[in-house]
Amino acid sequence: MGLGRGDLSGGESMSMSTSTSTSESSLPRRFPLAAQPEIMRAAEKDDQYASFVYDACRDAFRHLFGTRVAVAYQRETKLLGQMLYYVLTTGSGQQTLGEEYCDITQVAGPYGIPPNPARRALFIVYQTAVPYIAERISSRVVSRGIVLADSQSDEPYNNDAPGSSHVQSSTVTNLPPSSTSGVSVSLTRLKQKFNGLWLYAVQRWPTVLPIAREFLQLVLRANLMFFYFEGLYYHISKRAAGIRYVFIGKPSNQRPRYQIIGVFLLIQLCVIAAERL
């Protein structure tokens, strides 16, 4: 007894459907890119949870060392809280609480794989340590400039003091013969050049600081403009580390984009550039 054409066609259709399903299951699942509202909401949640960790660190620091020490090291405590939050989440390869709340996850590279430890560490350093170091260097230079200005204002009175020139000439003429060697002279010149550059930077920093802050604001606005256009990097730290987001939640048709805000920011940057020119 032979098989009919209907049975053959049914068997062929079953085999084709089976092969199609297996081929579809073997293909990797493609997640859509996260939308701007999801990334911004996740960043806002992360800032809130990081502030909670900072408050806990500040309270513990105050109970251990007292209120005065806690206030003196307030910046360091904030840095510790932020680093703890991002090291325990992003550093360990897990979602942050904000990312988990918005159903987004970090990816990197052209294939959309999770970021490697080097990228995660680079993001944590850019997000937490770099702003702290820049702020500390700026405050240190400003305080040094104030001390230098005060010392320069007192120099005319010190130069008019009797015997000052005699002391300086005696210190110069009474140098030991060993200081005239080639190595010591070269080290002395190098130190003088370094001190000269440092003094020049300290003196010029009060005039450079407003320009540097304005330039930083322009960079932040430009990064935000590109984010509203392309929807990839909300923070400069993530742009530097090459970390973007994909949406892993339930698919929805209502996922708005904010390109119009990018247009407004572009117009604002053009107006600012025209004013500067």
PDB file of C-alpha atoms in Angstrom:
ATOM      1  CA  MET A   1       0.000   0.000   0.000  1.00  0.00           C
ATOM      2  CA  GLY A   2       1.493   3.251  -1.093  1.00  0.00           C
ATOM      3  CA  LEU A   3       1.319   6.688   0.411  1.00  0.00           C
ATOM      4  CA  GLY A   4      -0.834   9.340  -1.156  1.00  0.00           C
ATOM      5  CA  ARG A   5       0.235  12.734  -2.371  1.00  0.00           C
ATOM      6  CA  GLY A   6      -1.548  14.347   0.548  1.00  0.00           C
ATOM      7  CA  ASP A   7       0.557  12.396   3.027  1.00  0.00           C
ATOM      8  CA  LEU A   8       3.752  13.311   1.168  1.00  0.00           C
ATOM      9  CA  SER A   9       2.862  16.998   1.048  1.00  0.00           C
ATOM     10  CA  GLY A  10       1.912  16.926   4.717  1.00  0.00           C
ATOM     11  CA  GLY A  11       5.226  15.329   5.619  1.00  0.00           C
ATOM     12  CA  GLU A  12       7.153  17.838   3.539  1.00  0.00           C
ATOM     13  CA  SER A  13       5.290  20.773   5.144  1.00  0.00           C
ATOM     14  CA  MET A  14       5.962  19.369   8.612  1.00  0.00           C
ATOM     15  CA  SER A  15       9.676  18.985   7.821  1.00  0.00           C
ATOM     16  CA  MET A  16       9.848  22.501   6.373  1.00  0.00           C
ATOM     17  CA  SER A  17       8.117  23.992   9.412  1.00  0.00           C
ATOM     18  CA  THR A  18      10.444  22.061  11.715  1.00  0.00           C
ATOM     19  CA  SER A  19      13.538  23.256   9.852  1.00  0.00           C
ATOM     20  CA  THR A  20      12.218  26.822   9.851  1.00  0.00           C
ATOM     21  CA  SER A  21      11.564  26.759  13.591  1.00  0.00           C
ATOM     22  CA  THR A  22      15.006  25.321  14.310  1.00  0.00           C
ATOM     23  CA  SER A  23      16.676  27.930  12.101  1.00  0.00           C
ATOM     24  CA  GLU A  24      14.729  30.719  13.826  1.00  0.00           C
ATOM     25  CA  SER A  25      15.664  29.377  17.262  1.00  0.00           C
ATOM     26  CA  SER A  26      19.325  29.212  16.266  1.00  0.00           C
ATOM     27  CA  LEU A  27      19.376  32.910  15.288  1.00  0.00           C
ATOM     28  CA  PRO A  28      20.327  35.319  18.106  1.00  0.00           C
ATOM     29  CA  ARG A  29      17.576  37.489  19.476  1.00  0.00           C
ATOM     30  CA  ARG A  30      17.901  41.156  18.551  1.00  0.00           C
ATOM     31  CA  PHE A  31      16.862  43.630  21.222  1.00  0.00           C
ATOM     32  CA  PRO A  32      15.883  47.169  20.211  1.00  0.00           C
ATOM     33  CA  LEU A  33      17.869  50.134  21.389  1.00  0.00           C
ATOM     34  CA  ALA A  34      16.600  51.818  24.517  1.00  0.00           C
ATOM     35  CA  ALA A  35      14.638  55.016  24.012  1.00  0.00           C
ATOM     36  CA  GLN A  36      15.651  58.363  25.475  1.00  0.00           C
ATOM     37  CA  PRO A  37      12.964  58.433  28.217  1.00  0.00           C
ATOM     38  CA  GLU A  38      14.049  55.023  29.493  1.00  0.00           C
ATOM     39  CA  ILE A  39      17.727  55.990  29.651  1.00  0.00           C
ATOM     40  CA  MET A  40      16.986  59.311  31.361  1.00  0.00           C
ATOM     41  CA  ARG A  41      14.665  57.692  33.900  1.00  0.00           C
ATOM     42  CA  ALA A  42      17.267  55.038  34.681  1.00  0.00           C
ATOM     43  CA  ALA A  43      19.950  57.702  35.185  1.00  0.00           C
ATOM     44  CA  GLU A  44      17.667  59.632  37.520  1.00  0.00           C
ATOM     45  CA  LYS A  45      16.959  56.492  39.560  1.00  0.00           C
ATOM     46  CA  ASP A  46      20.667  55.663  39.739  1.00  0.00           C
ATOM     47  CA  ASP A  47      21.422  59.152  41.061  1.00  0.00           C
ATOM     48  CA  GLN A  48      18.794  58.684  43.767  1.00  0.00           C
ATOM     49  CA  TYR A  49      20.097  55.276  44.848  1.00  0.00           C
ATOM     50  CA  ALA A  50      23.704  56.506  44.777  1.00  0.00           C
ATOM     51  CA  SER A  51      22.681  59.388  47.045  1.00  0.00           C
ATOM     52  CA  PHE A  52      21.171  56.840  49.442  1.00  0.00           C
ATOM     53  CA  VAL A  53      24.496  54.993  49.581  1.00  0.00           C
ATOM     54  CA  TYR A  54      26.298  58.308  50.101  1.00  0.00           C
ATOM     55  CA  ASP A  55      23.999  59.187  53.003  1.00  0.00           C
ATOM     56  CA  ALA A  56      24.681  55.805  54.604  1.00  0.00           C
ATOM     57  CA  CYS A  57      28.449  56.277  54.219  1.00  0.00           C
ATOM     58  CA  ARG A  58      28.233  59.796  55.652  1.00  0.00           C
ATOM     59  CA  ASP A  59      26.275  58.624  58.690  1.00  0.00           C
ATOM     60  CA  ALA A  60      28.734  55.796  59.309  1.00  0.00           C
ATOM     61  CA  PHE A  61      31.674  58.171  58.916  1.00  0.00           C
ATOM     62  CA  ARG A  62      30.094  60.658  61.334  1.00  0.00           C
ATOM     63  CA  HIS A  63      29.475  57.982  63.973  1.00  0.00           C
ATOM     64  CA  LEU A  64      33.054  56.720  63.674  1.00  0.00           C
ATOM     65  CA  PHE A  65      35.063  59.951  63.456  1.00  0.00           C
ATOM     66  CA  GLY A  66      32.735  62.740  64.521  1.00  0.00           C
ATOM     67  CA  THR A  67      30.804  65.490  62.769  1.00  0.00           C
ATOM     68  CA  ARG A  68      33.761  67.798  62.173  1.00  0.00           C
ATOM     69  CA  VAL A  69      35.795  65.155  60.338  1.00  0.00           C
ATOM     70  CA  ALA A  70      32.722  64.050  58.371  1.00  0.00           C
ATOM     71  CA  VAL A  71      32.124  67.612  57.161  1.00  0.00           C
ATOM     72  CA  ALA A  72      35.819  68.069  56.299  1.00  0.00           C
ATOM     73  CA  TYR A  73      35.848  64.896  54.179  1.00  0.00           C
ATOM     74  CA  GLN A  74      32.408  65.319  52.648  1.00  0.00           C
ATOM     75  CA  ARG A  75      33.679  65.112  49.062  1.00  0.00           C
ATOM     76  CA  GLU A  76      35.636  61.952  49.748  1.00  0.00           C
ATOM     77  CA  THR A  77      32.579  60.379  51.384  1.00  0.00           C
ATOM     78  CA  LYS A  78      30.472  61.218  48.330  1.00  0.00           C
ATOM     79  CA  LEU A  79      33.113  59.670  46.088  1.00  0.00           C
ATOM     80  CA  LEU A  80      33.135  56.539  48.248  1.00  0.00           C
ATOM     81  CA  GLY A  81      29.337  56.227  48.085  1.00  0.00           C
ATOM     82  CA  GLN A  82      29.224  56.596  44.303  1.00  0.00           C
ATOM     83  CA  MET A  83      32.056  54.155  43.762  1.00  0.00           C
ATOM     84  CA  LEU A  84      30.448  51.589  46.068  1.00  0.00           C
ATOM     85  CA  TYR A  85      27.157  51.826  44.187  1.00  0.00           C
ATOM     86  CA  TYR A  86      28.655  51.464  40.711  1.00  0.00           C
ATOM     87  CA  VAL A  87      31.278  48.875  41.688  1.00  0.00           C
ATOM     88  CA  LEU A  88      28.637  46.619  43.284  1.00  0.00           C
ATOM     89  CA  THR A  89      26.332  46.914  40.247  1.00  0.00           C
ATOM     90  CA  THR A  90      28.110  47.768  36.986  1.00  0.00           C
ATOM     91  CA  GLY A  91      31.518  46.601  38.195  1.00  0.00           C
ATOM     92  CA  SER A  92      30.192  43.132  39.001  1.00  0.00           C
ATOM     93  CA  GLY A  93      28.444  42.836  35.626  1.00  0.00           C
ATOM     94  CA  GLN A  94      24.929  43.350  37.011  1.00  0.00           C
ATOM     95  CA  GLN A  95      22.231  45.866  36.167  1.00  0.00           C
ATOM     96  CA  THR A  96      21.982  48.955  38.286  1.00  0.00           C
ATOM     97  CA  LEU A  97      18.738  49.518  40.144  1.00  0.00           C
ATOM     98  CA  GLY A  98      17.736  52.215  37.676  1.00  0.00           C
ATOM     99  CA  GLU A  99      18.465  49.980  34.671  1.00  0.00           C
ATOM    100  CA  GLU A 100      16.499  47.141  36.245  1.00  0.00           C
ATOM    101  CA  TYR A 101      13.597  49.493  36.933  1.00  0.00           C
ATOM    102  CA  CYS A 102      13.459  50.589  33.268  1.00  0.00           C
ATOM    103  CA  ASP A 103      14.182  47.139  31.723  1.00  0.00           C
ATOM    104  CA  ILE A 104      17.366  48.185  29.965  1.00  0.00           C
ATOM    105  CA  THR A 105      20.830  46.649  30.019  1.00  0.00           C
ATOM    106  CA  GLN A 106      24.311  47.695  28.959  1.00  0.00           C
ATOM    107  CA  VAL A 107      25.913  46.502  25.734  1.00  0.00           C
ATOM    108  CA  ALA A 108      29.088  47.439  23.906  1.00  0.00           C
ATOM    109  CA  GLY A 109      30.822  46.764  20.615  1.00  0.00           C
ATOM    110  CA  PRO A 110      29.334  46.233  17.165  1.00  0.00           C
ATOM    111  CA  TYR A 111      27.708  42.925  18.151  1.00  0.00           C
ATOM    112  CA  GLY A 112      25.813  44.206  21.176  1.00  0.00           C
ATOM    113  CA  ILE A 113      27.476  41.978  23.762  1.00  0.00           C
ATOM    114  CA  PRO A 114      27.795  42.908  27.466  1.00  0.00           C
ATOM    115  CA  PRO A 115      30.740  45.233  28.162  1.00  0.00           C
ATOM    116  CA  ASN A 116      33.962  43.631  29.322  1.00  0.00           C
ATOM    117  CA  PRO A 117      35.523  44.453  32.732  1.00  0.00           C
ATOM    118  CA  ALA A 118      37.874  47.025  31.187  1.00  0.00           C
ATOM    119  CA  ARG A 119      34.980  49.056  29.759  1.00  0.00           C
ATOM    120  CA  ARG A 120      33.051  48.829  33.019  1.00  0.00           C
ATOM    121  CA  ALA A 121      36.083  49.960  35.038  1.00  0.00           C
ATOM    122  CA  LEU A 122      36.686  52.833  32.611  1.00  0.00           C
ATOM    123  CA  PHE A 123      33.073  53.951  32.974  1.00  0.00           C
ATOM    124  CA  ILE A 124      33.264  53.865  36.796  1.00  0.00           C
ATOM    125  CA  VAL A 125      36.477  55.920  36.789  1.00  0.00           C
ATOM    126  CA  TYR A 126      35.020  58.510  34.397  1.00  0.00           C
ATOM    127  CA  GLN A 127      31.721  58.666  36.272  1.00  0.00           C
ATOM    128  CA  THR A 128      33.085  59.013  39.819  1.00  0.00           C
ATOM    129  CA  ALA A 129      36.833  59.670  40.091  1.00  0.00           C
ATOM    130  CA  VAL A 130      37.436  62.106  37.218  1.00  0.00           C
ATOM    131  CA  PRO A 131      34.973  64.803  38.445  1.00  0.00           C
ATOM    132  CA  TYR A 132      36.391  64.497  41.965  1.00  0.00           C
ATOM    133  CA  ILE A 133      40.004  64.820  40.791  1.00  0.00           C
ATOM    134  CA  ALA A 134      39.179  67.808  38.571  1.00  0.00           C
ATOM    135  CA  GLU A 135      37.384  69.567  41.401  1.00  0.00           C
ATOM    136  CA  ARG A 136      40.201  68.913  43.858  1.00  0.00           C
ATOM    137  CA  ILE A 137      42.865  70.173  41.467  1.00  0.00           C
ATOM    138  CA  SER A 138      40.834  73.304  40.719  1.00  0.00           C
ATOM    139  CA  SER A 139      40.276  74.118  44.396  1.00  0.00           C
ATOM    140  CA  ARG A 140      43.926  73.417  45.196  1.00  0.00           C
ATOM    141  CA  VAL A 141      45.147  75.767  42.456  1.00  0.00           C
ATOM    142  CA  VAL A 142      42.704  78.484  43.503  1.00  0.00           C
ATOM    143  CA  SER A 143      43.797  78.313  47.143  1.00  0.00           C
ATOM    144  CA  ARG A 144      47.440  78.319  46.074  1.00  0.00           C
ATOM    145  CA  GLY A 145      46.808  81.378  43.915  1.00  0.00           C
ATOM    146  CA  ILE A 146      45.260  83.233  46.858  1.00  0.00           C
ATOM    147  CA  VAL A 147      48.306  82.456  49.032  1.00  0.00           C
ATOM    148  CA  LEU A 148      50.640  83.547  46.221  1.00  0.00           C
ATOM    149  CA  ALA A 149      48.770  86.811  45.732  1.00  0.00           C
ATOM    150  CA  ASP A 150      48.969  87.545  49.454  1.00  0.00           C
ATOM    151  CA  SER A 151      52.706  86.799  49.515  1.00  0.00           C
ATOM    152  CA  GLN A 152      53.305  89.049  46.500  1.00  0.00           C
ATOM    153  CA  SER A 153      51.392  91.869  48.154  1.00  0.00           C
ATOM    154  CA  ASP A 154      53.678  91.552  51.201  1.00  0.00           C
ATOM    155  CA  GLU A 155      56.909  91.489  49.157  1.00  0.00           C
ATOM    156  CA  PRO A 156      57.453  95.311  48.985  1.00  0.00           C
ATOM    157  CA  TYR A 157      57.439  95.503  52.760  1.00  0.00           C
ATOM    158  CA  ASN A 158      59.833  92.558  53.050  1.00  0.00           C
ATOM    159  CA  ASN A 159      62.239  94.013  50.476  1.00  0.00           C
ATOM    160  CA  ASP A 160      62.425  97.331  52.352  1.00  0.00           C
ATOM    161  CA  ALA A 161      63.450  95.593  55.576  1.00  0.00           C
ATOM    162  CA  PRO A 162      67.058  96.393  56.640  1.00  0.00           C
ATOM    163  CA  GLY A 163      69.595  93.650  56.098  1.00  0.00           C
ATOM    164  CA  SER A 164      67.479  91.628  53.711  1.00  0.00           C
ATOM    165  CA  SER A 165      69.782  92.203  50.741  1.00  0.00           C
ATOM    166  CA  HIS A 166      72.790  91.399  52.893  1.00  0.00           C
ATOM    167  CA  VAL A 167      71.278  88.096  53.958  1.00  0.00           C
ATOM    168  CA  GLN A 168      70.418  87.137  50.375  1.00  0.00           C
ATOM    169  CA  SER A 169      73.916  87.993  49.132  1.00  0.00           C
ATOM    170  CA  SER A 170      75.503  86.036  51.962  1.00  0.00           C
ATOM    171  CA  THR A 171      73.388  82.983  51.195  1.00  0.00           C
ATOM    172  CA  VAL A 172      74.372  83.162  47.551  1.00  0.00           C
ATOM    173  CA  THR A 173      78.096  83.612  48.172  1.00  0.00           C
ATOM    174  CA  ASN A 174      78.287  80.962  50.874  1.00  0.00           C
ATOM    175  CA  LEU A 175      77.083  78.091  48.680  1.00  0.00           C
ATOM    176  CA  PRO A 176      79.163  74.965  49.028  1.00  0.00           C
ATOM    177  CA  PRO A 177      81.441  74.070  46.110  1.00  0.00           C
ATOM    178  CA  SER A 178      79.629  70.770  45.556  1.00  0.00           C
ATOM    179  CA  SER A 179      76.487  72.590  44.363  1.00  0.00           C
ATOM    180  CA  THR A 180      78.301  73.774  41.244  1.00  0.00           C
ATOM    181  CA  SER A 181      78.518  70.284  39.789  1.00  0.00           C
ATOM    182  CA  GLY A 182      76.792  69.532  36.498  1.00  0.00           C
ATOM    183  CA  VAL A 183      74.109  67.219  37.871  1.00  0.00           C
ATOM    184  CA  SER A 184      73.070  69.573  40.654  1.00  0.00           C
ATOM    185  CA  VAL A 185      72.974  72.529  38.263  1.00  0.00           C
ATOM    186  CA  SER A 186      70.755  70.664  35.818  1.00  0.00           C
ATOM    187  CA  LEU A 187      68.437  69.533  38.614  1.00  0.00           C
ATOM    188  CA  THR A 188      68.263  73.061  39.926  1.00  0.00           C
ATOM    189  CA  ARG A 189      67.379  74.446  36.486  1.00  0.00           C
ATOM    190  CA  LEU A 190      64.730  71.768  36.010  1.00  0.00           C
ATOM    191  CA  LYS A 191      63.237  72.569  39.379  1.00  0.00           C
ATOM    192  CA  GLN A 192      63.260  76.280  38.576  1.00  0.00           C
ATOM    193  CA  LYS A 193      61.495  75.658  35.263  1.00  0.00           C
ATOM    194  CA  PHE A 194      58.876  73.485  36.972  1.00  0.00           C
ATOM    195  CA  ASN A 195      58.319  76.091  39.664  1.00  0.00           C
ATOM    196  CA  GLY A 196      58.042  78.773  37.000  1.00  0.00           C
ATOM    197  CA  LEU A 197      55.433  76.809  35.085  1.00  0.00           C
ATOM    198  CA  TRP A 198      53.532  76.054  38.283  1.00  0.00           C
ATOM    199  CA  LEU A 199      53.535  79.723  39.317  1.00  0.00           C
ATOM    200  CA  TYR A 200      52.427  80.768  35.828  1.00  0.00           C
ATOM    201  CA  ALA A 201      49.560  78.246  35.922  1.00  0.00           C
ATOM    202  CA  VAL A 202      48.536  79.377  39.402  1.00  0.00           C
ATOM    203  CA  GLN A 203      48.583  83.027  38.372  1.00  0.00           C
ATOM    204  CA  ARG A 204      46.636  82.442  35.171  1.00  0.00           C
ATOM    205  CA  TRP A 205      44.140  79.981  36.644  1.00  0.00           C
ATOM    206  CA  PRO A 206      41.630  82.591  37.966  1.00  0.00           C
ATOM    207  CA  THR A 207      41.253  83.892  34.404  1.00  0.00           C
ATOM    208  CA  VAL A 208      41.299  80.436  32.808  1.00  0.00           C
ATOM    209  CA  LEU A 209      38.769  78.867  35.205  1.00  0.00           C
ATOM    210  CA  PRO A 210      35.655  80.663  33.836  1.00  0.00           C
ATOM    211  CA  ILE A 211      36.689  79.771  30.282  1.00  0.00           C
ATOM    212  CA  ALA A 212      37.264  76.140  31.266  1.00  0.00           C
ATOM    213  CA  ARG A 213      33.868  75.953  32.966  1.00  0.00           C
ATOM    214  CA  GLU A 214      32.141  77.498  29.952  1.00  0.00           C
ATOM    215  CA  PHE A 215      33.913  75.061  27.632  1.00  0.00           C
ATOM    216  CA  LEU A 216      32.849  72.151  29.845  1.00  0.00           C
ATOM    217  CA  GLN A 217      29.242  73.344  29.731  1.00  0.00           C
ATOM    218  CA  LEU A 218      29.400  73.487  25.933  1.00  0.00           C
ATOM    219  CA  VAL A 219      30.784  69.937  25.827  1.00  0.00           C
ATOM    220  CA  LEU A 220      27.978  68.704  28.090  1.00  0.00           C
ATOM    221  CA  ARG A 221      25.345  70.426  25.943  1.00  0.00           C
ATOM    222  CA  ALA A 222      26.837  69.002  22.764  1.00  0.00           C
ATOM    223  CA  ASN A 223      26.815  65.502  24.250  1.00  0.00           C
ATOM    224  CA  LEU A 224      23.184  65.978  25.310  1.00  0.00           C
ATOM    225  CA  MET A 225      22.304  67.207  21.820  1.00  0.00           C
ATOM    226  CA  PHE A 226      23.812  64.093  20.223  1.00  0.00           C
ATOM    227  CA  PHE A 227      21.963  61.950  22.770  1.00  0.00           C
ATOM    228  CA  TYR A 228      18.618  63.462  21.783  1.00  0.00           C
ATOM    229  CA  PHE A 229      19.437  62.889  18.112  1.00  0.00           C
ATOM    230  CA  GLU A 230      20.827  59.348  18.252  1.00  0.00           C
ATOM    231  CA  GLY A 231      19.645  58.137  21.667  1.00  0.00           C
ATOM    232  CA  LEU A 232      22.852  56.311  22.646  1.00  0.00           C
ATOM    233  CA  TYR A 233      25.028  58.068  25.231  1.00  0.00           C
ATOM    234  CA  TYR A 234      23.374  60.157  27.939  1.00  0.00           C
ATOM    235  CA  HIS A 235      26.593  60.539  29.969  1.00  0.00           C
ATOM    236  CA  ILE A 236      30.014  61.467  28.628  1.00  0.00           C
ATOM    237  CA  SER A 237      31.455  58.657  30.745  1.00  0.00           C
ATOM    238  CA  LYS A 238      29.408  56.101  28.805  1.00  0.00           C
ATOM    239  CA  ARG A 239      30.406  57.704  25.509  1.00  0.00           C
ATOM    240  CA  ALA A 240      34.076  57.477  26.503  1.00  0.00           C
ATOM    241  CA  ALA A 241      33.664  53.831  27.539  1.00  0.00           C
ATOM    242  CA  GLY A 242      31.527  52.940  24.504  1.00  0.00           C
ATOM    243  CA  ILE A 243      28.607  51.606  26.592  1.00  0.00           C
ATOM    244  CA  ARG A 244      25.060  51.936  25.280  1.00  0.00           C
ATOM    245  CA  TYR A 245      21.670  50.447  26.216  1.00  0.00           C
ATOM    246  CA  VAL A 246      19.192  48.010  24.740  1.00  0.00           C
ATOM    247  CA  PHE A 247      15.590  47.456  25.836  1.00  0.00           C
ATOM    248  CA  ILE A 248      14.859  43.963  27.185  1.00  0.00           C
ATOM    249  CA  GLY A 249      11.300  44.484  28.442  1.00  0.00           C
ATOM    250  CA  LYS A 250       7.976  43.783  26.817  1.00  0.00           C
ATOM    251  CA  PRO A 251       7.674  45.303  23.347  1.00  0.00           C
ATOM    252  CA  SER A 252       5.511  48.395  23.203  1.00  0.00           C
ATOM    253  CA  ASN A 253       4.564  50.749  20.429  1.00  0.00           C
ATOM    254  CA  GLN A 254       4.602  53.813  22.706  1.00  0.00           C
ATOM    255  CA  ARG A 255       8.337  54.491  22.997  1.00  0.00           C
ATOM    256  CA  PRO A 256       8.761  58.195  22.146  1.00  0.00           C
ATOM    257  CA  ARG A 257      11.912  59.849  20.860  1.00  0.00           C
ATOM    258  CA  TYR A 258      13.182  63.328  21.641  1.00  0.00           C
ATOM    259  CA  GLN A 259      14.801  64.496  18.407  1.00  0.00           C
ATOM    260  CA  ILE A 260      12.998  67.836  18.583  1.00  0.00           C
ATOM    261  CA  ILE A 261      14.870  68.698  21.805  1.00  0.00           C
ATOM    262  CA  GLY A 262      18.117  67.961  19.978  1.00  0.00           C
ATOM    263  CA  VAL A 263      17.123  70.501  17.333  1.00  0.00           C
ATOM    264  CA  PHE A 264      16.523  73.137  20.016  1.00  0.00           C
ATOM    265  CA  LEU A 265      19.908  72.387  21.607  1.00  0.00           C
ATOM    266  CA  LEU A 266      21.600  72.663  18.199  1.00  0.00           C
ATOM    267  CA  ILE A 267      20.031  76.084  17.677  1.00  0.00           C
ATOM    268  CA  GLN A 268      21.170  77.132  21.151  1.00  0.00           C
ATOM    269  CA  LEU A 269      24.749  76.011  20.482  1.00  0.00           C
ATOM    270  CA  CYS A 270      24.758  77.887  17.167  1.00  0.00           C
ATOM    271  CA  VAL A 271      23.570  81.066  18.906  1.00  0.00           C
ATOM    272  CA  ILE A 272      26.264  80.724  21.589  1.00  0.00           C
ATOM    273  CA  ALA A 273      28.955  80.160  18.948  1.00  0.00           C
ATOM    274  CA  ALA A 274      27.766  83.204  16.998  1.00  0.00           C
ATOM    275  CA  GLU A 275      27.938  85.339  20.143  1.00  0.00           C
ATOM    276  CA  ARG A 276      31.490  84.188  20.829  1.00  0.00           C
ATOM    277  CA  LEU A 277      32.579  84.895  17.269  1.00  0.00           C
TER     278      LEU A 277
END
